[in-house]
XYZ file of C-alpha atoms in Angstrom:
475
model
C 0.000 0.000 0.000
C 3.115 2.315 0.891
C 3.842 2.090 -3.110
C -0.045 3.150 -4.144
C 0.001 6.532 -5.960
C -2.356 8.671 -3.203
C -3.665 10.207 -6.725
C -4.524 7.076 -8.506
C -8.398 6.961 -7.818
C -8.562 11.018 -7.709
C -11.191 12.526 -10.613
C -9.927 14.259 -13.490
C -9.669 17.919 -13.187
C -12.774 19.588 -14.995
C -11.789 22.448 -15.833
C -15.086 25.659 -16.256
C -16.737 26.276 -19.225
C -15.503 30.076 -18.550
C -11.489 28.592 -19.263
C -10.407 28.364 -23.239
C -9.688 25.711 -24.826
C -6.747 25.142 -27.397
C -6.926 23.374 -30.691
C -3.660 22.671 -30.334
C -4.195 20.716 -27.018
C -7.494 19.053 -27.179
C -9.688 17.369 -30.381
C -6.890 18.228 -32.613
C -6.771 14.573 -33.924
C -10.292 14.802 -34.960
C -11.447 15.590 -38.803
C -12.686 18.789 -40.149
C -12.292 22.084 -42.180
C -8.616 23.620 -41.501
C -10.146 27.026 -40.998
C -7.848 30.127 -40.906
C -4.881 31.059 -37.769
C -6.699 32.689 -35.214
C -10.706 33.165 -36.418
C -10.776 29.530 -37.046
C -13.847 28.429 -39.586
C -15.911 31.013 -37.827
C -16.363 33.518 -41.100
C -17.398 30.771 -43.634
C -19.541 29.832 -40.119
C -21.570 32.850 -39.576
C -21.987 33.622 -43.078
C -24.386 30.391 -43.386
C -24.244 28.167 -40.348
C -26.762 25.672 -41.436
C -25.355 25.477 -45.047
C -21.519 25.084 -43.698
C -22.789 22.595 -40.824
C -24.467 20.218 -43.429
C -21.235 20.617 -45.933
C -19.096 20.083 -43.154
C -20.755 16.691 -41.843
C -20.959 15.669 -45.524
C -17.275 15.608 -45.756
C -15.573 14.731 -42.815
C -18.195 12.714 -41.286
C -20.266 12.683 -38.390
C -17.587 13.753 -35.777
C -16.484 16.797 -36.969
C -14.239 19.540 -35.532
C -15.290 23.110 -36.020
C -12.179 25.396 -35.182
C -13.897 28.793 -33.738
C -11.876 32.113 -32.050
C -11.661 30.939 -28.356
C -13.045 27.569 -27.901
C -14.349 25.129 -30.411
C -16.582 22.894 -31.274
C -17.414 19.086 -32.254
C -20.141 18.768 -33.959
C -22.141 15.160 -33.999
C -23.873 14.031 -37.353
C -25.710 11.383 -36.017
C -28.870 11.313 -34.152
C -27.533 8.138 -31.923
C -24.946 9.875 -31.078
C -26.878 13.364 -30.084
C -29.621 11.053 -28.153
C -26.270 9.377 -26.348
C -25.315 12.661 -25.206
C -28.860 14.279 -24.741
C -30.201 11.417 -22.663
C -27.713 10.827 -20.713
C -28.869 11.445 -16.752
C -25.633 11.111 -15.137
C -23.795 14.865 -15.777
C -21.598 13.378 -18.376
C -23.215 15.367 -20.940
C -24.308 19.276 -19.339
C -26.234 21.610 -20.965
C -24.212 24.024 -20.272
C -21.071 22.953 -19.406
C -18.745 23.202 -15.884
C -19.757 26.682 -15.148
C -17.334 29.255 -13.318
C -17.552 28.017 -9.163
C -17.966 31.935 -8.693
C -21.094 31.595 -10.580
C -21.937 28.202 -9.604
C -22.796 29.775 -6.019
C -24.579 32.738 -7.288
C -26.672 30.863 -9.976
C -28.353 27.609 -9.894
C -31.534 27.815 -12.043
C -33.336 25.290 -13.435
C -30.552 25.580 -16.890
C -27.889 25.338 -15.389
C -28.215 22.297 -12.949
C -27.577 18.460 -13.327
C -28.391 14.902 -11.337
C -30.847 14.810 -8.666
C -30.727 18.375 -8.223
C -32.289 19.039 -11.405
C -34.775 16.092 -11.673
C -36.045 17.165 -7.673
C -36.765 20.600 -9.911
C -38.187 19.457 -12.602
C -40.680 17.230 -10.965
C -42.221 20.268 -9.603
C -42.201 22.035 -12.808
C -43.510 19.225 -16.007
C -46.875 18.726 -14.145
C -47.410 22.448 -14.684
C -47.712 22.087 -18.317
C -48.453 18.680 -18.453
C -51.604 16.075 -17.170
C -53.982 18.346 -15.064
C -51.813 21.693 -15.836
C -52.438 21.395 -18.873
C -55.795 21.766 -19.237
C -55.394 25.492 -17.559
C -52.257 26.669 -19.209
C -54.276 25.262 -22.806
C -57.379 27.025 -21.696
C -55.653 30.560 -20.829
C -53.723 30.503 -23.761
C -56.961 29.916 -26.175
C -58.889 32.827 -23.942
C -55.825 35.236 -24.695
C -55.617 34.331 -28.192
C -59.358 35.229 -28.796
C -59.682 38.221 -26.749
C -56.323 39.583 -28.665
C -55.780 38.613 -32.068
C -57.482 40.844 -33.931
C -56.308 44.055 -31.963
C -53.193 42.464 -32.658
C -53.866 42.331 -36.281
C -55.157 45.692 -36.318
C -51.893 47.061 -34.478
C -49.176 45.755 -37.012
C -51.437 46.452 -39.904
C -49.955 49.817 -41.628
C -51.672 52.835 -43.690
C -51.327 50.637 -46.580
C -53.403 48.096 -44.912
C -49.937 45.586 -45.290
C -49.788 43.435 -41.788
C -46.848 42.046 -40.249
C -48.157 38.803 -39.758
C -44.956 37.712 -37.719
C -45.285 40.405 -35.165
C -49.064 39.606 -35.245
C -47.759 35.974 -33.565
C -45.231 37.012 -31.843
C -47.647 39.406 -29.759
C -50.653 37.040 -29.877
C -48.396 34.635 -28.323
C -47.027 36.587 -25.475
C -51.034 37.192 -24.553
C -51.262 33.927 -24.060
C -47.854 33.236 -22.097
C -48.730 35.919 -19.834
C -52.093 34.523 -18.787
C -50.775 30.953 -17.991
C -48.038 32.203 -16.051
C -49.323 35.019 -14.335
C -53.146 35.606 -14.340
C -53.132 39.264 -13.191
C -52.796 41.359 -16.422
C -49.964 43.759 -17.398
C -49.581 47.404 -18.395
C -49.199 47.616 -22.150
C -46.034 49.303 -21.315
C -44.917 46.004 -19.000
C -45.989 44.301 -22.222
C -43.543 45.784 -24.310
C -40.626 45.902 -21.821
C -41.494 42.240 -21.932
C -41.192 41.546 -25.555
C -38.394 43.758 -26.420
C -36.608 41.835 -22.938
C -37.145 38.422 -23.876
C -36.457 38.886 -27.700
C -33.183 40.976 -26.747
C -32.038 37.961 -24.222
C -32.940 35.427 -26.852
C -30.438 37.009 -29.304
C -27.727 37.593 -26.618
C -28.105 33.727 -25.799
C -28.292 32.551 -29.597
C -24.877 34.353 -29.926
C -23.324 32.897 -26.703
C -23.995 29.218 -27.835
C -22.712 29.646 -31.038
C -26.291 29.629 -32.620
C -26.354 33.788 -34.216
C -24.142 36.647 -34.347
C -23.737 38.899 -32.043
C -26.707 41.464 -32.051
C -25.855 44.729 -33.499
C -26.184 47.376 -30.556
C -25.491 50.252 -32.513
C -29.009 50.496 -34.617
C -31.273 52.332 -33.167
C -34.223 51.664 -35.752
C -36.379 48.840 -36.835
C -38.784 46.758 -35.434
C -36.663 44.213 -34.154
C -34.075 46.441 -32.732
C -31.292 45.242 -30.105
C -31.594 47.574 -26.531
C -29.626 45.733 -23.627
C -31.032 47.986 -20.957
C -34.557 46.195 -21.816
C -33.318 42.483 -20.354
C -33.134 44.386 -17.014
C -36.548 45.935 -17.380
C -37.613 42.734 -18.117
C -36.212 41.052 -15.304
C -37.378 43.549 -13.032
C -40.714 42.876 -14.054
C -40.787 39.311 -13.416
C -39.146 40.040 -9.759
C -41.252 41.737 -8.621
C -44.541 39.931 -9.774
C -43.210 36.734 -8.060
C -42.587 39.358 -4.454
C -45.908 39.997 -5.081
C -47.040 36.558 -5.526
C -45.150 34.988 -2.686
C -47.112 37.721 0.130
C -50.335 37.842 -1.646
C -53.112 36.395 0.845
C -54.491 34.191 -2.401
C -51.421 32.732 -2.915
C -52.473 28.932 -4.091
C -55.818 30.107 -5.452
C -54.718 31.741 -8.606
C -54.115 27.672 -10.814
C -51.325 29.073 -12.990
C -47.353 28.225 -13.464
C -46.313 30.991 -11.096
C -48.528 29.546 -8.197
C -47.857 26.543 -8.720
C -43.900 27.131 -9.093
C -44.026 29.012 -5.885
C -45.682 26.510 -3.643
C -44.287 23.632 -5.374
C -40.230 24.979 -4.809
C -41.379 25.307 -0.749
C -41.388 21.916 -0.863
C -38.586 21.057 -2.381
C -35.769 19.230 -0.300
C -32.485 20.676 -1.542
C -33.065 24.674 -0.785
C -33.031 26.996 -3.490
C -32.512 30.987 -3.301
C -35.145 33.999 -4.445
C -33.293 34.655 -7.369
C -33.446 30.942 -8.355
C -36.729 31.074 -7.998
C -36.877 34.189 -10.447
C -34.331 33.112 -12.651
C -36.664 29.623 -13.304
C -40.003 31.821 -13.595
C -38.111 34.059 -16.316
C -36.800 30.912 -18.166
C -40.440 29.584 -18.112
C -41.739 32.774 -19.531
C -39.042 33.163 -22.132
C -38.947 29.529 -23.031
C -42.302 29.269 -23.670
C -42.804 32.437 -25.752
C -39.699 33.331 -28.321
C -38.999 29.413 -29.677
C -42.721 28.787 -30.197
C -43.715 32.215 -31.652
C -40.890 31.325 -33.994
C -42.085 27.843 -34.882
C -45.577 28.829 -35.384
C -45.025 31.927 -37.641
C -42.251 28.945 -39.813
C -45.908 26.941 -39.824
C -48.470 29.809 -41.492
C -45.295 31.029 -43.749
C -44.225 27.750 -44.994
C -47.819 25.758 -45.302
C -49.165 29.037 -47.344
C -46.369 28.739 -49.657
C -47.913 25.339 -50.456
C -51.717 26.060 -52.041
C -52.874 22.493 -51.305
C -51.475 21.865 -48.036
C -53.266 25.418 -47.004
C -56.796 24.497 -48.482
C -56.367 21.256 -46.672
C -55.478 22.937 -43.641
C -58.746 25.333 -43.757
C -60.520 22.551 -44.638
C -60.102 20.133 -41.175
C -60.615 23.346 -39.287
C -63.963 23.499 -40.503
C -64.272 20.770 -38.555
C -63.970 22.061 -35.218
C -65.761 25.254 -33.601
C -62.529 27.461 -32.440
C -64.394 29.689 -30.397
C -64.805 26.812 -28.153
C -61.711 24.656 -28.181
C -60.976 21.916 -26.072
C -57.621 19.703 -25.746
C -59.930 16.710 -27.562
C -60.942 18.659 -30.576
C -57.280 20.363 -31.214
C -55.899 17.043 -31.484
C -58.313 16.129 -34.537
C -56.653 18.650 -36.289
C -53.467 16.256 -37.401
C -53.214 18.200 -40.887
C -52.719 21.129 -39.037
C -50.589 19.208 -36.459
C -48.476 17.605 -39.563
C -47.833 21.321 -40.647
C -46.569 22.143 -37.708
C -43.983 18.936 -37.540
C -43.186 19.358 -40.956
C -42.559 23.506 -40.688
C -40.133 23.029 -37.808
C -38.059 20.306 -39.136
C -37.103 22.494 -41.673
C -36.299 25.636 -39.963
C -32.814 26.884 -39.643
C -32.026 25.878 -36.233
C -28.087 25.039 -36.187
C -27.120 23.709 -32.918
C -28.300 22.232 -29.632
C -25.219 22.296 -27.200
C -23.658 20.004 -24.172
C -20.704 20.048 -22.921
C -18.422 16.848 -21.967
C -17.780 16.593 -18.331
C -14.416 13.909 -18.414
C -13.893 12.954 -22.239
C -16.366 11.069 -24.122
C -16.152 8.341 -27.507
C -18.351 8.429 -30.547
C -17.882 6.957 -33.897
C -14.841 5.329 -32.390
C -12.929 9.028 -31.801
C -11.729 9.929 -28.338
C -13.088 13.367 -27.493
C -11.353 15.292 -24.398
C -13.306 16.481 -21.296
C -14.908 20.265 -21.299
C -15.519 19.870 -24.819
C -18.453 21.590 -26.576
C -20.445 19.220 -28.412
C -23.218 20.428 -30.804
C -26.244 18.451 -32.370
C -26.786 20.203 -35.717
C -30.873 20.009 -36.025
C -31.079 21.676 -39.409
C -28.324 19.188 -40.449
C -30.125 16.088 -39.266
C -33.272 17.291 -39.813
C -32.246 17.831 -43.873
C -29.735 14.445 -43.935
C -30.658 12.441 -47.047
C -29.781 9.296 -44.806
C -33.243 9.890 -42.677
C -35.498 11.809 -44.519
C -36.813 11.558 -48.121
C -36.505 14.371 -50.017
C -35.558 16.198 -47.505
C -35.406 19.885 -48.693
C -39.059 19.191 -49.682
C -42.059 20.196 -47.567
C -44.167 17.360 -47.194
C -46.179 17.235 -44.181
C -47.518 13.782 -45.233
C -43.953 12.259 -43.716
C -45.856 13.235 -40.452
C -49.464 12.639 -41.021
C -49.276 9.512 -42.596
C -47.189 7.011 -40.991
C -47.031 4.489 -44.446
C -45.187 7.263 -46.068
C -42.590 7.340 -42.842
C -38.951 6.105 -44.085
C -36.673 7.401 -42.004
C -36.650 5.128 -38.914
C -38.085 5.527 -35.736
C -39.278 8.833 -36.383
C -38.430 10.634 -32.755
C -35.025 10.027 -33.072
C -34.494 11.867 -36.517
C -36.928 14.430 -35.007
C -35.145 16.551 -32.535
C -37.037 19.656 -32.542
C -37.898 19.784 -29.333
C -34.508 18.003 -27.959
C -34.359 14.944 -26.124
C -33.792 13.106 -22.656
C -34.026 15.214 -19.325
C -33.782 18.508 -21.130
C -36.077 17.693 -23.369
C -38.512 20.772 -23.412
C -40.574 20.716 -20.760
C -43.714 22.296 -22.627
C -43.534 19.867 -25.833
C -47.333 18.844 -24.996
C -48.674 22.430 -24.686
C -46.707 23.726 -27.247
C -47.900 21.516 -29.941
C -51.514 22.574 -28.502
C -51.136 25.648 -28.848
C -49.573 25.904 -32.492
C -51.815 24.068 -33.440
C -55.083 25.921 -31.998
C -53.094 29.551 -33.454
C -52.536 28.400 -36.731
C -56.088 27.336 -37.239
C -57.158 30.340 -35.866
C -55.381 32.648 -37.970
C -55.609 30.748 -41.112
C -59.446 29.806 -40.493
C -60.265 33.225 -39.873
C -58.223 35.095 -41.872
C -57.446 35.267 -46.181
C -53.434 35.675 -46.551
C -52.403 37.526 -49.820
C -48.893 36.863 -50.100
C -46.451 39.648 -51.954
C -45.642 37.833 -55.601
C -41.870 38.326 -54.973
C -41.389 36.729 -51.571
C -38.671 34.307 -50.680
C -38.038 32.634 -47.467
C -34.564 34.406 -45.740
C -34.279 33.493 -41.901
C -32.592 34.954 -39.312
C -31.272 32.124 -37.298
C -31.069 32.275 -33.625
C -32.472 29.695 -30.886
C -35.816 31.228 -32.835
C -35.227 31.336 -36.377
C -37.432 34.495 -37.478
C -37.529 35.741 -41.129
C -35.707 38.794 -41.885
C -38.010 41.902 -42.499
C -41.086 39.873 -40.754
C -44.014 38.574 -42.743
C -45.922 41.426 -44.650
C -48.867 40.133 -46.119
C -52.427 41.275 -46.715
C -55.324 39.970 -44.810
C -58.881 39.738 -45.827
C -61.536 38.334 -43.507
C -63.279 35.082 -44.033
């Protein structure tokens, strides 16, 4: 025993997610592009991530090492492989990574937590949105939606009587995340703080995780303009409804997330802090709002842009009275439903990230610890190897299971992630895109200009540049 090395059953060091990483030290025996000295493959990156992402895994194969300024990235081709990394419980695989211990004390909200810690949270939180929350959350979000969408309509329609139909859904939504969260309503001018906050964070984030550029900060026009200060008005906002929450005398009478969040984290047995507890009510908010906004307003552009699939579409909502939906009779509409699927899997979402904890193997290639892995949806989700025709929008592939050839369809399908960070509002959000999109094409005639093409602005939600303009006639 005198002869033991007191090291040999010691951990490997881990080092933060806040360190950098050298190519020349880590992954450098992995394939991929050369890139340039010191910016790396970044520039041929940015200019079209999805486009140099599928080109990339094409070529060198479905490990692939992405050389980027500061730290890089391995990107994984192959759905086993993400599901591997995405469903693993243990805190092998983090979503984001071996943060700073600085922060690690400061921070521990629901994103940034791993292992029992995370799963004790998240038990409190799924029910929310799922089996009897659900029914509440579905039901405020349909209420909002009616009450608001045609003020909506009215409010991004210009002089010219041209409507920004993606600011229409974008706004509609927010209604509705508002009223299953919170219940009590909000100033118009809380309303906007809101939007502008979340959509500002959203495009910090997509940035951070490699998913955007960097906002511009510098333009002070536009509707979808970049102002920093608004995050903090936003935050602010969400503060202080939860102070108000926690010493209203009706706490546990109101049925929505935020009462249900509050009592269910008193109950928790690791302790958490206040701003834990905000930081998790934000992420709700957020979470629920930007992505889905985004992947409905993909749905109405994309399945108009097919004539058939939208007569079909307006067709099976004639089958159900919107004014009085239920959670039964949204679920007959499985055209609708299929549009959805179908608009989503081709959006330009680059990259879902984890970070290796101690090293990992795929495809045979050793892959050092505190490396960033990234699952390249758009890639996967347009790889000839899983999906016919794949740059083709066919929302058959979803609706009708004969004409399903990739194999088992949810692990090609990655929209909404997978394993324990798999989004926690999958159920309600494919509700509630598919109750909007009814709702708006049901109701509403879309004249689409004669000279409009499809150019997204990627981002953890992929938007199109300029918004929708279209004109809208009544049924």
């Amino acid at each position: 025993m005198a002869n033991q090395c007191p090291h040999a059953e010691a951990p490997p060091k881990v080092h933060s997610v806040t360190s950098i990483t050298s190519r020349r030290f880590s992954n450098g025996h992995l394939p991929g592009p050369p890139g340039h000295r010191i910016m790396g493959s970044y520039p041929e990156f940015s200019k079209d991530r999805n486009k140099f992402l599928r080109e990339a895994v094409r070529k060198y194969g479905d490990v692939v090492r992405i050389k980027l300024p500061l730290r890089d990235l391995v990107v994984l081709g192959n759905p086993e492989d993400v599901h591997k990394a995405m469903d693993d419980t243990s805190g092998a695989y983090s979503k984001f990574g071996n943060y700073h211990p600085a922060l690690a004390k400061r921070q521990n909200g629901l994103s940034f937590i791993e292992g029992e810690l995370f799963r004790e949270r998240r038990r409190i939180v799924s029910p929310l949105v799922t089996r009897d929350g659900l029914k509440n959350t579905f039901q405020a979000n349909v209420d909002a939606y009616l009450q608001t969408l045609d003020a909506n309509i009215a409010a991004a329609t210009d002089a010219h009587g041209i409507t920004d139909l993606q600011e229409v859904i974008f706004q509609t939504l927010l209604r509705g995340v508002l009223a299953q969260t919170y219940t009590d309503p909000f100033t118009p001018k809380e309303m906007k703080e809101l939007h502008e906050g979340m959509a500002t964070f959203t495009k910090f984030l997509g940035s951070t995780l490699k998913i955007a550029d960097p906002p511009n900060l510098v333009r002070p026009w536009g509707p979808y303009k970049i102002r920093p200060w608004t995050v903090f008005s936003a935050a602010m906002i969400v503060k202080n409804r939860v102070v108000e929450r926690q010493n209203s005398p009706a706490l546990g009478t109101y049925g929505d997330v935020l009462d249900g969040m509050i009592l269910g984290y008193k109950k928790l047995k690791t302790p958490m802090t206040f701003w834990d507890l905000c930081f998790d009510v934000a992420t709700m908010t957020s979470a629920s709002y930007g992505t889905t906004a985004g992947a409905i307003t993909q749905t109405v552009v994309r399945t108009l842009l097919d004539a058939e699939a939208t007569d079909r579409l307006v067709e099976e909502c004639g089958t159900v009275d919107l004014s009085q939906a239920t959670i039964e009779s949204v679920r007959t509409l499985r055209w609708t439903k299929a549009c959805f699927e179908e608009s989503i899997r081709m959006q330009g979402f680059p990259l879902l990230l984890r970070f290796t904890a101690a090293g990992a193997n795929f495809q045979g290639l050793d892959i050092a610890p505190n490396t960033m892995l990234g699952a390249p949806i758009s890639t996967i989700h347009r790889d000839p190897r899983w999906w016919t025709d794949p740059d083709t929008f066919d929302p058959n592939r979803f609706y009708d299971h004969s004409k399903r050839v990739d194999q088992p369809r949810l692990l090609h399908f990655l929209a909404w992630g997978a394993g324990p960070h798999r989004c926690t509002g999958a159920q309600l959000g494919y509700l509630i895109a598919t109750y909007l999109v009814a709702l708006i094409l049901s109701r509403y005639q879309v004249e689409i200009p004669p000279n409009f093409t499809i150019r997204e602005d990627t981002g953890l939600a992929p938007t199109f540049k300029g918004g929708f303009r279209v004109r809208l006639t009544r049924r």
